[in-house]
């Protein structure tokens, strides 16, 4: 295949995406993507189905995960690509994060109730269908029940970072997260740095062992991508890119809106081999 392309940041119903892993792979095949990475928040449960579907539909599936850390007062997301998703230590760590998400969501629901919104924890659980729960599920419930007109409004007015009903969730430290990813044979990449605009944080994380930057992301200008490519080059880091597709969970289906040339995947693989 000529001009092989990849989208290395995609969510499934295992976290807050609305497409099942199999459906994600089907959409990727339809969009002519050669390679995708499944990067659900705090879970690897979608990976086996995606890998099987990838075999069936001839799409290369890279196992990944997206973890959040707090750094200098900001929430930063770190992708682990090529992780050993079957590893028991990894699965136990992720299980703990998902359990902590449950108590945190109950606290958010309690706050919303104080603001007059009649939302039940079970409604969020129902929407998550056994996957890990997050604020995007809650935002959908708030919209369905007419408390907000859009998902954006739910975040901007109520549950976004530092808003009245926001409750932080338990996170590993950035050192722990980066080291966990590496111990699992994965490559650590800072996700969507353009949403953060804090190069000082990236430089901190590089000192802690960060391997790469997601320089290509949805809705961004050429200048922004160039900025992060240059930063990666200056610090000898890998470059990746992905759409952060959440199925229909966000405004539109983003899969394929970012297509990085396959050479970036090859560089990741070479780097990974050199780690062993
Ligand atoms: P949580 O993991 O529960 O803290 O929720 C964070 C998730 O909510 C992110 O992964 C996004 O999917 C989603 N999210 C965060 N901020 C926004 C926003 N402003 N608009 C839409 N979705 C958002
Ligand atoms: Fe998400
Ligand atoms: Fe993210
Ligand atoms: Zn994501």
Short mmCIF file of C-alpha atoms in Angstrom, two decimals, residues 121-246:
data_model
loop_
_atom_site.label_atom_id
_atom_site.label_comp_id
_atom_site.label_asym_id
_atom_site.label_seq_id
_atom_site.Cartn_x
_atom_site.Cartn_y
_atom_site.Cartn_z
CA UNK A 121 -24.82 7.66 39.63
CA UNK A 122 -26.54 4.60 38.12
CA UNK A 123 -27.45 6.59 35.00
CA UNK A 124 -23.76 7.24 34.33
CA UNK A 125 -22.91 3.64 35.07
CA UNK A 126 -25.58 2.57 32.58
CA UNK A 127 -24.10 4.73 29.84
CA UNK A 128 -20.55 3.48 30.49
CA UNK A 129 -21.79 -0.08 29.91
CA UNK A 130 -19.09 -1.73 31.99
CA UNK A 131 -16.29 0.48 30.68
CA UNK A 132 -14.47 2.96 32.87
CA UNK A 133 -16.57 5.98 33.79
CA UNK A 134 -15.66 9.57 33.16
CA UNK A 135 -16.98 13.08 32.90
CA UNK A 136 -17.85 12.68 29.22
CA UNK A 137 -20.46 10.06 30.18
CA UNK A 138 -21.78 12.42 32.83
CA UNK A 139 -21.94 15.30 30.32
CA UNK A 140 -24.09 13.14 28.04
CA UNK A 141 -26.48 12.36 30.89
CA UNK A 142 -26.68 16.08 31.76
CA UNK A 143 -27.51 16.88 28.15
CA UNK A 144 -30.08 14.09 27.82
CA UNK A 145 -31.85 15.33 30.94
CA UNK A 146 -31.94 18.90 29.65
CA UNK A 147 -29.64 20.46 32.25
CA UNK A 148 -27.31 21.66 29.51
CA UNK A 149 -27.73 22.15 25.79
CA UNK A 150 -24.36 20.80 24.78
CA UNK A 151 -21.46 18.73 26.03
CA UNK A 152 -19.29 21.86 25.92
CA UNK A 153 -21.75 23.67 28.17
CA UNK A 154 -21.62 20.85 30.73
CA UNK A 155 -17.83 21.25 30.96
CA UNK A 156 -17.71 25.04 30.68
CA UNK A 157 -20.40 25.69 33.29
CA UNK A 158 -20.28 22.78 35.71
CA UNK A 159 -17.83 19.91 35.50
CA UNK A 160 -14.79 21.27 33.64
CA UNK A 161 -11.51 21.67 35.51
CA UNK A 162 -11.90 24.14 38.39
CA UNK A 163 -15.65 24.61 37.78
CA UNK A 164 -18.09 24.42 40.69
CA UNK A 165 -18.86 20.70 40.44
CA UNK A 166 -15.37 19.56 39.48
CA UNK A 167 -13.76 16.93 41.65
CA UNK A 168 -10.18 15.86 40.88
CA UNK A 169 -9.52 12.18 40.55
CA UNK A 170 -6.74 10.05 41.97
CA UNK A 171 -3.69 10.02 39.72
CA UNK A 172 -0.26 8.48 39.70
CA UNK A 173 2.65 10.90 39.68
CA UNK A 174 4.33 11.70 36.37
CA UNK A 175 7.44 9.72 37.45
CA UNK A 176 5.32 6.68 38.31
CA UNK A 177 3.35 6.94 35.09
CA UNK A 178 6.35 7.27 32.79
CA UNK A 179 8.20 4.49 34.58
CA UNK A 180 5.13 2.20 34.50
CA UNK A 181 4.78 2.71 30.74
CA UNK A 182 8.46 1.92 30.20
CA UNK A 183 8.37 -1.14 32.45
CA UNK A 184 5.44 -2.35 30.35
CA UNK A 185 7.60 -2.08 27.25
CA UNK A 186 5.73 1.03 26.12
CA UNK A 187 6.79 4.36 24.70
CA UNK A 188 5.66 7.43 26.68
CA UNK A 189 4.24 10.33 24.68
CA UNK A 190 2.74 13.59 25.94
CA UNK A 191 -0.78 13.80 24.49
CA UNK A 192 -2.21 16.97 22.93
CA UNK A 193 0.39 19.43 24.31
CA UNK A 194 -1.32 22.18 22.30
CA UNK A 195 -4.30 22.07 24.68
CA UNK A 196 -1.91 22.86 27.51
CA UNK A 197 0.53 25.29 25.88
CA UNK A 198 3.16 24.73 28.56
CA UNK A 199 6.53 23.87 27.10
CA UNK A 200 8.02 24.16 30.58
CA UNK A 201 5.94 21.14 31.59
CA UNK A 202 7.12 19.17 28.56
CA UNK A 203 10.72 19.92 29.48
CA UNK A 204 10.06 18.76 33.05
CA UNK A 205 8.62 15.52 31.74
CA UNK A 206 11.58 15.00 29.41
CA UNK A 207 13.80 15.09 32.50
CA UNK A 208 11.60 12.34 33.92
CA UNK A 209 12.12 10.16 30.86
CA UNK A 210 9.35 11.17 28.43
CA UNK A 211 10.04 9.71 24.96
CA UNK A 212 7.84 11.69 22.60
CA UNK A 213 5.34 14.40 21.72
CA UNK A 214 1.96 14.13 20.02
CA UNK A 215 2.72 16.97 17.63
CA UNK A 216 -0.19 16.31 15.30
CA UNK A 217 -3.70 16.64 16.72
CA UNK A 218 -7.18 17.57 15.57
CA UNK A 219 -8.16 21.20 14.93
CA UNK A 220 -4.66 22.61 15.01
CA UNK A 221 -2.76 25.01 12.82
CA UNK A 222 0.30 24.12 10.78
CA UNK A 223 2.36 26.50 12.92
CA UNK A 224 1.39 24.64 16.10
CA UNK A 225 2.41 21.28 14.64
CA UNK A 226 5.70 22.81 13.47
CA UNK A 227 6.34 24.20 16.94
CA UNK A 228 6.03 20.77 18.55
CA UNK A 229 7.95 19.03 15.80
CA UNK A 230 10.80 21.47 16.38
CA UNK A 231 10.65 20.98 20.13
CA UNK A 232 10.82 17.21 19.58
CA UNK A 233 13.78 17.64 17.28
CA UNK A 234 15.62 19.93 19.69
CA UNK A 235 15.27 17.41 22.51
CA UNK A 236 15.71 14.27 20.41
CA UNK A 237 12.15 13.07 21.01
CA UNK A 238 9.80 10.94 18.95
CA UNK A 239 6.83 12.52 17.19
CA UNK A 240 3.34 11.02 16.97
CA UNK A 241 -0.11 12.21 15.98
CA UNK A 242 -3.69 11.22 16.49
CA UNK A 243 -7.27 12.44 16.27
CA UNK A 244 -8.37 11.62 19.87
CA UNK A 245 -11.56 10.23 18.31
CA UNK A 246 -14.28 9.45 20.87
#
